[in-house]
Amino acid sequence: MLHYRERKNTIYIITLDKILAEDISSRLYDYPDTASIQLIMPGSGKTVTPEDILKTAHNTTDSKILIMDVRSHTKPRLQQAYSDIARFNRPDANSFCHIVLIGDGPSGYALHSKGMGAFQDYLADLRTDYVPAVFFADPFLYYTQQETQELIFDHNNAMPEKIPHYLEKYFKKGLPIKTIYEYFRATDKQDDTKVKRRRQRLELLKDIFLKLIAEGFPDHKDKIDQALTKQGCSFPGESLRLNVYPFFFEEWISDLIKAAP
């Protein structure tokens, strides 16, 4: 395993989803503390394949931060690559490098009564498999099993481009995810206006997510609300916490970069 002096001030963004990769990279480029850090994304051109990510597994040992997309739709296709990445970086994890996970959460949690318990088991599995510093659940990545099956069989296992059905009560039906991400990054604004508008829109997004929490976890609303804070939502007996993307995402990456020697 590489010594910490060989870890570069770089960040790997590991995902098959070009739209998510663009949102992550744009946020980090716009944030003052991470603007100068080199971002590396496997693959080239319009698509990224599991083979592209597998080829970069050894190279990830150069970086201080690894951002990995562990959504249920693509995780099985990346199992070998992710196993290698986790194995190569495990000795340095949470000391000389940090792993940041972004995913959709446990399958079916929004439809079943297990709720809190489902997240607790899910986080425990992620912690065991990847030794992450932080996990972000992205509500825009959460699709029902039926929606995922349609992508697999009807759209050649393509990455989703439209928002999940459960969010259509708050957003226009069939709205592209790319448009959503760009709106909340305030890409239509410039300079100081952009910063102000992004802050305002983040508050709007927070209001929407708080309503979703109230609907999905009425008995635990006050606790799950903590997922929208930087500290995240904790669960009994589990050290890994639940955070929500993109709230405090850039701050977390900045802090972890500084923490890695």
PDB file of C-alpha atoms in Angstrom:
ATOM      1  CA  MET A   1       0.000   0.000   0.000  1.00  0.00           C
ATOM      2  CA  LEU A   2       1.198   3.496  -0.838  1.00  0.00           C
ATOM      3  CA  HIS A   3       2.476   5.717   1.960  1.00  0.00           C
ATOM      4  CA  TYR A   4       0.560   8.881   2.721  1.00  0.00           C
ATOM      5  CA  ARG A   5       3.229  11.089   1.083  1.00  0.00           C
ATOM      6  CA  GLU A   6       2.301   9.549  -2.258  1.00  0.00           C
ATOM      7  CA  ARG A   7      -1.349  10.560  -1.945  1.00  0.00           C
ATOM      8  CA  LYS A   8      -2.028  13.492  -4.229  1.00  0.00           C
ATOM      9  CA  ASN A   9      -4.413  16.392  -3.735  1.00  0.00           C
ATOM     10  CA  THR A  10      -6.879  14.781  -6.125  1.00  0.00           C
ATOM     11  CA  ILE A  11     -10.429  13.499  -5.944  1.00  0.00           C
ATOM     12  CA  TYR A  12     -11.790  10.513  -7.839  1.00  0.00           C
ATOM     13  CA  ILE A  13     -15.472  10.707  -8.842  1.00  0.00           C
ATOM     14  CA  ILE A  14     -16.465   7.110  -9.498  1.00  0.00           C
ATOM     15  CA  THR A  15     -19.865   6.645 -11.128  1.00  0.00           C
ATOM     16  CA  LEU A  16     -21.501   5.434 -14.329  1.00  0.00           C
ATOM     17  CA  ASP A  17     -23.771   8.477 -14.212  1.00  0.00           C
ATOM     18  CA  LYS A  18     -22.404  11.427 -16.190  1.00  0.00           C
ATOM     19  CA  ILE A  19     -25.183  13.687 -14.879  1.00  0.00           C
ATOM     20  CA  LEU A  20     -24.295  13.035 -11.243  1.00  0.00           C
ATOM     21  CA  ALA A  21     -20.576  13.352 -12.022  1.00  0.00           C
ATOM     22  CA  GLU A  22     -21.208  16.752 -13.599  1.00  0.00           C
ATOM     23  CA  ASP A  23     -23.167  17.931 -10.578  1.00  0.00           C
ATOM     24  CA  ILE A  24     -20.460  16.799  -8.151  1.00  0.00           C
ATOM     25  CA  SER A  25     -17.621  18.315 -10.152  1.00  0.00           C
ATOM     26  CA  SER A  26     -19.452  21.606 -10.731  1.00  0.00           C
ATOM     27  CA  ARG A  27     -20.213  21.959  -7.035  1.00  0.00           C
ATOM     28  CA  LEU A  28     -16.593  21.339  -6.083  1.00  0.00           C
ATOM     29  CA  TYR A  29     -15.241  23.680  -8.754  1.00  0.00           C
ATOM     30  CA  ASP A  30     -17.571  26.441  -7.541  1.00  0.00           C
ATOM     31  CA  TYR A  31     -16.642  25.992  -3.881  1.00  0.00           C
ATOM     32  CA  PRO A  32     -13.617  28.140  -2.901  1.00  0.00           C
ATOM     33  CA  ASP A  33     -11.905  25.529  -0.715  1.00  0.00           C
ATOM     34  CA  THR A  34     -12.031  22.804  -3.384  1.00  0.00           C
ATOM     35  CA  ALA A  35     -11.855  24.857  -6.590  1.00  0.00           C
ATOM     36  CA  SER A  36      -8.156  24.156  -7.174  1.00  0.00           C
ATOM     37  CA  ILE A  37      -8.242  20.423  -6.442  1.00  0.00           C
ATOM     38  CA  GLN A  38      -7.888  18.127  -9.433  1.00  0.00           C
ATOM     39  CA  LEU A  39     -10.940  15.984 -10.134  1.00  0.00           C
ATOM     40  CA  ILE A  40     -10.555  12.664 -11.916  1.00  0.00           C
ATOM     41  CA  MET A  41     -13.407  10.745 -13.549  1.00  0.00           C
ATOM     42  CA  PRO A  42     -12.949   7.307 -15.130  1.00  0.00           C
ATOM     43  CA  GLY A  43     -13.829   6.869 -18.778  1.00  0.00           C
ATOM     44  CA  SER A  44     -14.017   9.280 -21.641  1.00  0.00           C
ATOM     45  CA  GLY A  45     -16.624  10.467 -24.079  1.00  0.00           C
ATOM     46  CA  LYS A  46     -20.364  10.297 -23.436  1.00  0.00           C
ATOM     47  CA  THR A  47     -20.497   7.075 -21.425  1.00  0.00           C
ATOM     48  CA  VAL A  48     -18.608   5.339 -18.626  1.00  0.00           C
ATOM     49  CA  THR A  49     -18.489   1.542 -18.468  1.00  0.00           C
ATOM     50  CA  PRO A  50     -17.819  -0.803 -15.530  1.00  0.00           C
ATOM     51  CA  GLU A  51     -14.612  -1.761 -17.349  1.00  0.00           C
ATOM     52  CA  ASP A  52     -13.467   1.882 -17.310  1.00  0.00           C
ATOM     53  CA  ILE A  53     -13.891   1.981 -13.538  1.00  0.00           C
ATOM     54  CA  LEU A  54     -12.229  -1.407 -13.031  1.00  0.00           C
ATOM     55  CA  LYS A  55      -9.164  -0.192 -14.956  1.00  0.00           C
ATOM     56  CA  THR A  56      -8.757   2.766 -12.573  1.00  0.00           C
ATOM     57  CA  ALA A  57      -8.964   0.732  -9.345  1.00  0.00           C
ATOM     58  CA  HIS A  58      -5.188   0.754  -8.768  1.00  0.00           C
ATOM     59  CA  ASN A  59      -4.915   4.439  -9.660  1.00  0.00           C
ATOM     60  CA  THR A  60      -7.328   5.427  -6.885  1.00  0.00           C
ATOM     61  CA  THR A  61      -4.578   4.796  -4.345  1.00  0.00           C
ATOM     62  CA  ASP A  62      -3.050   8.105  -5.483  1.00  0.00           C
ATOM     63  CA  SER A  63      -5.969  10.233  -4.245  1.00  0.00           C
ATOM     64  CA  LYS A  64      -7.012  11.666  -0.914  1.00  0.00           C
ATOM     65  CA  ILE A  65     -10.750  11.481  -1.605  1.00  0.00           C
ATOM     66  CA  LEU A  66     -12.784   8.806  -3.403  1.00  0.00           C
ATOM     67  CA  ILE A  67     -16.417   9.677  -4.153  1.00  0.00           C
ATOM     68  CA  MET A  68     -18.286   6.509  -5.042  1.00  0.00           C
ATOM     69  CA  ASP A  69     -21.816   6.091  -6.394  1.00  0.00           C
ATOM     70  CA  VAL A  70     -23.320   3.036  -4.656  1.00  0.00           C
ATOM     71  CA  ARG A  71     -26.918   3.244  -5.881  1.00  0.00           C
ATOM     72  CA  SER A  72     -28.682  -0.102  -6.151  1.00  0.00           C
ATOM     73  CA  HIS A  73     -29.258   0.209  -9.923  1.00  0.00           C
ATOM     74  CA  THR A  74     -25.564   0.111 -10.831  1.00  0.00           C
ATOM     75  CA  LYS A  75     -23.845  -1.368  -7.780  1.00  0.00           C
ATOM     76  CA  PRO A  76     -24.083  -5.012  -8.999  1.00  0.00           C
ATOM     77  CA  ARG A  77     -22.370  -4.078 -12.276  1.00  0.00           C
ATOM     78  CA  LEU A  78     -19.539  -2.430 -10.346  1.00  0.00           C
ATOM     79  CA  GLN A  79     -19.090  -5.103  -7.694  1.00  0.00           C
ATOM     80  CA  GLN A  80     -15.656  -6.249  -8.880  1.00  0.00           C
ATOM     81  CA  ALA A  81     -14.361  -2.707  -9.391  1.00  0.00           C
ATOM     82  CA  TYR A  82     -15.694  -1.525  -6.042  1.00  0.00           C
ATOM     83  CA  SER A  83     -14.311  -4.561  -4.230  1.00  0.00           C
ATOM     84  CA  ASP A  84     -10.869  -3.831  -5.666  1.00  0.00           C
ATOM     85  CA  ILE A  85     -11.067  -0.114  -4.842  1.00  0.00           C
ATOM     86  CA  ALA A  86     -12.154  -0.798  -1.272  1.00  0.00           C
ATOM     87  CA  ARG A  87      -9.461  -3.458  -0.816  1.00  0.00           C
ATOM     88  CA  PHE A  88      -6.644  -1.309  -2.226  1.00  0.00           C
ATOM     89  CA  ASN A  89      -7.564   1.716  -0.115  1.00  0.00           C
ATOM     90  CA  ARG A  90      -8.743   0.064   3.100  1.00  0.00           C
ATOM     91  CA  PRO A  91      -5.374   0.334   4.939  1.00  0.00           C
ATOM     92  CA  ASP A  92      -5.376   4.112   4.428  1.00  0.00           C
ATOM     93  CA  ALA A  93      -9.109   4.699   4.849  1.00  0.00           C
ATOM     94  CA  ASN A  94     -10.061   7.460   7.292  1.00  0.00           C
ATOM     95  CA  SER A  95      -6.430   8.411   7.786  1.00  0.00           C
ATOM     96  CA  PHE A  96      -4.540   9.189   4.571  1.00  0.00           C
ATOM     97  CA  CYS A  97      -7.576   8.962   2.298  1.00  0.00           C
ATOM     98  CA  HIS A  98     -11.334   9.208   2.773  1.00  0.00           C
ATOM     99  CA  ILE A  99     -14.174   7.458   0.990  1.00  0.00           C
ATOM    100  CA  VAL A 100     -17.414   9.360   0.413  1.00  0.00           C
ATOM    101  CA  LEU A 101     -20.467   7.394  -0.690  1.00  0.00           C
ATOM    102  CA  ILE A 102     -23.536   8.656  -2.549  1.00  0.00           C
ATOM    103  CA  GLY A 103     -26.499   6.350  -3.039  1.00  0.00           C
ATOM    104  CA  ASP A 104     -30.236   5.873  -3.071  1.00  0.00           C
ATOM    105  CA  GLY A 105     -30.713   4.240   0.316  1.00  0.00           C
ATOM    106  CA  PRO A 106     -32.204   0.837   1.148  1.00  0.00           C
ATOM    107  CA  SER A 107     -34.530  -0.603  -1.472  1.00  0.00           C
ATOM    108  CA  GLY A 108     -38.195   0.032  -0.784  1.00  0.00           C
ATOM    109  CA  TYR A 109     -37.731   2.112   2.351  1.00  0.00           C
ATOM    110  CA  ALA A 110     -40.195   4.720   1.086  1.00  0.00           C
ATOM    111  CA  LEU A 111     -42.864   2.069   0.538  1.00  0.00           C
ATOM    112  CA  HIS A 112     -42.566  -0.154   3.586  1.00  0.00           C
ATOM    113  CA  SER A 113     -42.966   0.287   7.306  1.00  0.00           C
ATOM    114  CA  LYS A 114     -39.434  -0.832   8.241  1.00  0.00           C
ATOM    115  CA  GLY A 115     -38.272   2.751   7.683  1.00  0.00           C
ATOM    116  CA  MET A 116     -35.647   3.600  10.273  1.00  0.00           C
ATOM    117  CA  GLY A 117     -34.546   0.006  10.720  1.00  0.00           C
ATOM    118  CA  ALA A 118     -33.955  -0.350   6.991  1.00  0.00           C
ATOM    119  CA  PHE A 119     -31.521   2.568   7.038  1.00  0.00           C
ATOM    120  CA  GLN A 120     -29.704   1.223  10.073  1.00  0.00           C
ATOM    121  CA  ASP A 121     -29.011  -2.133   8.388  1.00  0.00           C
ATOM    122  CA  TYR A 122     -28.134  -0.440   5.105  1.00  0.00           C
ATOM    123  CA  LEU A 123     -25.563   1.867   6.703  1.00  0.00           C
ATOM    124  CA  ALA A 124     -23.989  -1.014   8.621  1.00  0.00           C
ATOM    125  CA  ASP A 125     -23.456  -2.901   5.349  1.00  0.00           C
ATOM    126  CA  LEU A 126     -21.892   0.143   3.661  1.00  0.00           C
ATOM    127  CA  ARG A 127     -19.559   0.714   6.598  1.00  0.00           C
ATOM    128  CA  THR A 128     -18.392  -2.914   6.514  1.00  0.00           C
ATOM    129  CA  ASP A 129     -17.893  -2.980   2.748  1.00  0.00           C
ATOM    130  CA  TYR A 130     -16.264   0.411   2.143  1.00  0.00           C
ATOM    131  CA  VAL A 131     -15.150   1.984   5.462  1.00  0.00           C
ATOM    132  CA  PRO A 132     -16.575   5.358   4.366  1.00  0.00           C
ATOM    133  CA  ALA A 133     -16.152   8.659   6.170  1.00  0.00           C
ATOM    134  CA  VAL A 134     -19.633   9.806   5.215  1.00  0.00           C
ATOM    135  CA  PHE A 135     -22.679   8.599   3.270  1.00  0.00           C
ATOM    136  CA  PHE A 136     -25.047  10.853   1.344  1.00  0.00           C
ATOM    137  CA  ALA A 137     -28.467   9.649   0.254  1.00  0.00           C
ATOM    138  CA  ASP A 138     -29.619  11.466  -2.887  1.00  0.00           C
ATOM    139  CA  PRO A 139     -33.449  11.484  -3.136  1.00  0.00           C
ATOM    140  CA  PHE A 140     -33.126  12.103  -6.883  1.00  0.00           C
ATOM    141  CA  LEU A 141     -31.494   8.677  -7.245  1.00  0.00           C
ATOM    142  CA  TYR A 142     -34.276   6.757  -5.484  1.00  0.00           C
ATOM    143  CA  TYR A 143     -36.428   4.720  -7.875  1.00  0.00           C
ATOM    144  CA  THR A 144     -38.900   1.960  -7.130  1.00  0.00           C
ATOM    145  CA  GLN A 145     -38.140  -1.586  -8.196  1.00  0.00           C
ATOM    146  CA  GLN A 146     -40.657  -1.250 -11.026  1.00  0.00           C
ATOM    147  CA  GLU A 147     -38.968   1.907 -12.341  1.00  0.00           C
ATOM    148  CA  THR A 148     -35.565   0.207 -12.173  1.00  0.00           C
ATOM    149  CA  GLN A 149     -36.875  -2.857 -13.991  1.00  0.00           C
ATOM    150  CA  GLU A 150     -38.151  -0.635 -16.786  1.00  0.00           C
ATOM    151  CA  LEU A 151     -34.686   0.862 -17.162  1.00  0.00           C
ATOM    152  CA  ILE A 152     -33.111  -2.600 -17.268  1.00  0.00           C
ATOM    153  CA  PHE A 153     -35.483  -4.300 -19.698  1.00  0.00           C
ATOM    154  CA  ASP A 154     -37.071  -1.474 -21.693  1.00  0.00           C
ATOM    155  CA  HIS A 155     -34.138   0.934 -21.933  1.00  0.00           C
ATOM    156  CA  ASN A 156     -31.130  -1.386 -22.190  1.00  0.00           C
ATOM    157  CA  ASN A 157     -30.101  -0.837 -18.565  1.00  0.00           C
ATOM    158  CA  ALA A 158     -29.660   2.886 -19.194  1.00  0.00           C
ATOM    159  CA  MET A 159     -29.059   5.449 -16.488  1.00  0.00           C
ATOM    160  CA  PRO A 160     -32.274   7.290 -15.535  1.00  0.00           C
ATOM    161  CA  GLU A 161     -32.719  10.719 -17.076  1.00  0.00           C
ATOM    162  CA  LYS A 162     -36.069  11.722 -15.564  1.00  0.00           C
ATOM    163  CA  ILE A 163     -36.933  12.370 -11.929  1.00  0.00           C
ATOM    164  CA  PRO A 164     -38.423   9.500  -9.878  1.00  0.00           C
ATOM    165  CA  HIS A 165     -42.227   9.270  -9.917  1.00  0.00           C
ATOM    166  CA  TYR A 166     -42.541   9.929  -6.197  1.00  0.00           C
ATOM    167  CA  LEU A 167     -41.088  13.417  -6.663  1.00  0.00           C
ATOM    168  CA  GLU A 168     -43.577  14.432  -9.340  1.00  0.00           C
ATOM    169  CA  LYS A 169     -45.860  15.960  -6.715  1.00  0.00           C
ATOM    170  CA  TYR A 170     -43.194  18.622  -6.174  1.00  0.00           C
ATOM    171  CA  PHE A 171     -41.690  18.907  -9.645  1.00  0.00           C
ATOM    172  CA  LYS A 172     -42.973  18.836 -13.193  1.00  0.00           C
ATOM    173  CA  LYS A 173     -43.677  15.306 -14.415  1.00  0.00           C
ATOM    174  CA  GLY A 174     -40.886  13.911 -16.553  1.00  0.00           C
ATOM    175  CA  LEU A 175     -38.493  16.709 -15.647  1.00  0.00           C
ATOM    176  CA  PRO A 176     -34.885  15.796 -16.553  1.00  0.00           C
ATOM    177  CA  ILE A 177     -32.602  15.196 -13.586  1.00  0.00           C
ATOM    178  CA  LYS A 178     -29.945  17.287 -15.332  1.00  0.00           C
ATOM    179  CA  THR A 179     -32.323  20.265 -15.285  1.00  0.00           C
ATOM    180  CA  ILE A 180     -33.021  19.741 -11.583  1.00  0.00           C
ATOM    181  CA  TYR A 181     -29.339  19.626 -10.659  1.00  0.00           C
ATOM    182  CA  GLU A 182     -28.593  22.717 -12.746  1.00  0.00           C
ATOM    183  CA  TYR A 183     -31.488  24.621 -11.179  1.00  0.00           C
ATOM    184  CA  PHE A 184     -30.275  23.994  -7.634  1.00  0.00           C
ATOM    185  CA  ARG A 185     -26.731  24.931  -8.643  1.00  0.00           C
ATOM    186  CA  ALA A 186     -28.186  28.179 -10.067  1.00  0.00           C
ATOM    187  CA  THR A 187     -26.322  27.752 -13.339  1.00  0.00           C
ATOM    188  CA  ASP A 188     -28.540  30.435 -14.854  1.00  0.00           C
ATOM    189  CA  LYS A 189     -26.961  33.093 -12.596  1.00  0.00           C
ATOM    190  CA  GLN A 190     -23.495  34.609 -12.277  1.00  0.00           C
ATOM    191  CA  ASP A 191     -21.107  35.675  -9.502  1.00  0.00           C
ATOM    192  CA  ASP A 192     -22.714  37.039  -6.289  1.00  0.00           C
ATOM    193  CA  THR A 193     -26.203  36.585  -7.674  1.00  0.00           C
ATOM    194  CA  LYS A 194     -25.438  32.929  -8.286  1.00  0.00           C
ATOM    195  CA  VAL A 195     -24.286  32.391  -4.702  1.00  0.00           C
ATOM    196  CA  LYS A 196     -27.371  34.120  -3.280  1.00  0.00           C
ATOM    197  CA  ARG A 197     -29.800  32.318  -5.568  1.00  0.00           C
ATOM    198  CA  ARG A 198     -28.186  28.948  -4.898  1.00  0.00           C
ATOM    199  CA  ARG A 199     -28.622  29.514  -1.168  1.00  0.00           C
ATOM    200  CA  GLN A 200     -32.293  30.439  -1.661  1.00  0.00           C
ATOM    201  CA  ARG A 201     -32.941  27.404  -3.830  1.00  0.00           C
ATOM    202  CA  LEU A 202     -31.235  25.122  -1.333  1.00  0.00           C
ATOM    203  CA  GLU A 203     -33.721  26.355   1.275  1.00  0.00           C
ATOM    204  CA  LEU A 204     -36.527  25.493  -1.142  1.00  0.00           C
ATOM    205  CA  LEU A 205     -35.083  22.018  -1.605  1.00  0.00           C
ATOM    206  CA  LYS A 206     -34.828  21.646   2.159  1.00  0.00           C
ATOM    207  CA  ASP A 207     -38.529  22.466   2.534  1.00  0.00           C
ATOM    208  CA  ILE A 208     -39.404  19.792  -0.028  1.00  0.00           C
ATOM    209  CA  PHE A 209     -37.247  17.156   1.640  1.00  0.00           C
ATOM    210  CA  LEU A 210     -38.686  17.999   5.060  1.00  0.00           C
ATOM    211  CA  LYS A 211     -42.159  17.342   3.652  1.00  0.00           C
ATOM    212  CA  LEU A 212     -40.975  14.014   2.246  1.00  0.00           C
ATOM    213  CA  ILE A 213     -39.536  13.081   5.642  1.00  0.00           C
ATOM    214  CA  ALA A 214     -42.790  14.024   7.374  1.00  0.00           C
ATOM    215  CA  GLU A 215     -44.733  11.842   4.947  1.00  0.00           C
ATOM    216  CA  GLY A 216     -42.381   8.879   5.013  1.00  0.00           C
ATOM    217  CA  PHE A 217     -41.389   8.888   8.697  1.00  0.00           C
ATOM    218  CA  PRO A 218     -44.203  10.597  10.632  1.00  0.00           C
ATOM    219  CA  ASP A 219     -43.215   8.904  13.909  1.00  0.00           C
ATOM    220  CA  HIS A 220     -39.532   9.802  13.576  1.00  0.00           C
ATOM    221  CA  LYS A 221     -39.684  13.117  11.749  1.00  0.00           C
ATOM    222  CA  ASP A 222     -37.661  15.114  14.272  1.00  0.00           C
ATOM    223  CA  LYS A 223     -34.863  12.547  14.220  1.00  0.00           C
ATOM    224  CA  ILE A 224     -34.689  12.048  10.431  1.00  0.00           C
ATOM    225  CA  ASP A 225     -34.656  15.831   9.988  1.00  0.00           C
ATOM    226  CA  GLN A 226     -31.091  15.660  11.306  1.00  0.00           C
ATOM    227  CA  ALA A 227     -30.064  14.055   8.004  1.00  0.00           C
ATOM    228  CA  LEU A 228     -30.273  17.543   6.473  1.00  0.00           C
ATOM    229  CA  THR A 229     -27.669  18.901   8.895  1.00  0.00           C
ATOM    230  CA  LYS A 230     -23.922  18.553   8.519  1.00  0.00           C
ATOM    231  CA  GLN A 231     -23.733  16.111  11.440  1.00  0.00           C
ATOM    232  CA  GLY A 232     -26.310  13.836   9.836  1.00  0.00           C
ATOM    233  CA  CYS A 233     -28.803  11.431  11.389  1.00  0.00           C
ATOM    234  CA  SER A 234     -27.407   8.824  13.780  1.00  0.00           C
ATOM    235  CA  PHE A 235     -28.795   5.384  14.551  1.00  0.00           C
ATOM    236  CA  PRO A 236     -28.323   3.301  17.712  1.00  0.00           C
ATOM    237  CA  GLY A 237     -25.234   1.141  17.515  1.00  0.00           C
ATOM    238  CA  GLU A 238     -24.182   2.466  14.087  1.00  0.00           C
ATOM    239  CA  SER A 239     -21.258   4.862  13.631  1.00  0.00           C
ATOM    240  CA  LEU A 240     -22.004   5.750  10.001  1.00  0.00           C
ATOM    241  CA  ARG A 241     -24.596   8.503   9.755  1.00  0.00           C
ATOM    242  CA  LEU A 242     -27.207   9.390   7.189  1.00  0.00           C
ATOM    243  CA  ASN A 243     -26.639  12.652   5.320  1.00  0.00           C
ATOM    244  CA  VAL A 244     -28.605  14.005   2.368  1.00  0.00           C
ATOM    245  CA  TYR A 245     -27.026  15.171  -0.877  1.00  0.00           C
ATOM    246  CA  PRO A 246     -26.274  17.973  -1.665  1.00  0.00           C
ATOM    247  CA  PHE A 247     -26.606  19.524   1.827  1.00  0.00           C
ATOM    248  CA  PHE A 248     -23.138  20.355   3.211  1.00  0.00           C
ATOM    249  CA  PHE A 249     -21.539  18.152   0.550  1.00  0.00           C
ATOM    250  CA  GLU A 250     -18.853  20.655  -0.440  1.00  0.00           C
ATOM    251  CA  GLU A 251     -18.088  21.409   3.210  1.00  0.00           C
ATOM    252  CA  TRP A 252     -17.600  17.717   3.935  1.00  0.00           C
ATOM    253  CA  ILE A 253     -15.220  17.269   1.002  1.00  0.00           C
ATOM    254  CA  SER A 254     -13.245  20.354   2.047  1.00  0.00           C
ATOM    255  CA  ASP A 255     -12.930  19.105   5.634  1.00  0.00           C
ATOM    256  CA  LEU A 256     -11.840  15.632   4.537  1.00  0.00           C
ATOM    257  CA  ILE A 257      -9.209  16.995   2.160  1.00  0.00           C
ATOM    258  CA  LYS A 258      -7.745  19.006   5.030  1.00  0.00           C
ATOM    259  CA  ALA A 259      -7.876  16.006   7.349  1.00  0.00           C
ATOM    260  CA  ALA A 260      -5.842  13.801   4.994  1.00  0.00           C
ATOM    261  CA  PRO A 261      -2.098  14.484   5.507  1.00  0.00           C
TER     262      PRO A 261
END
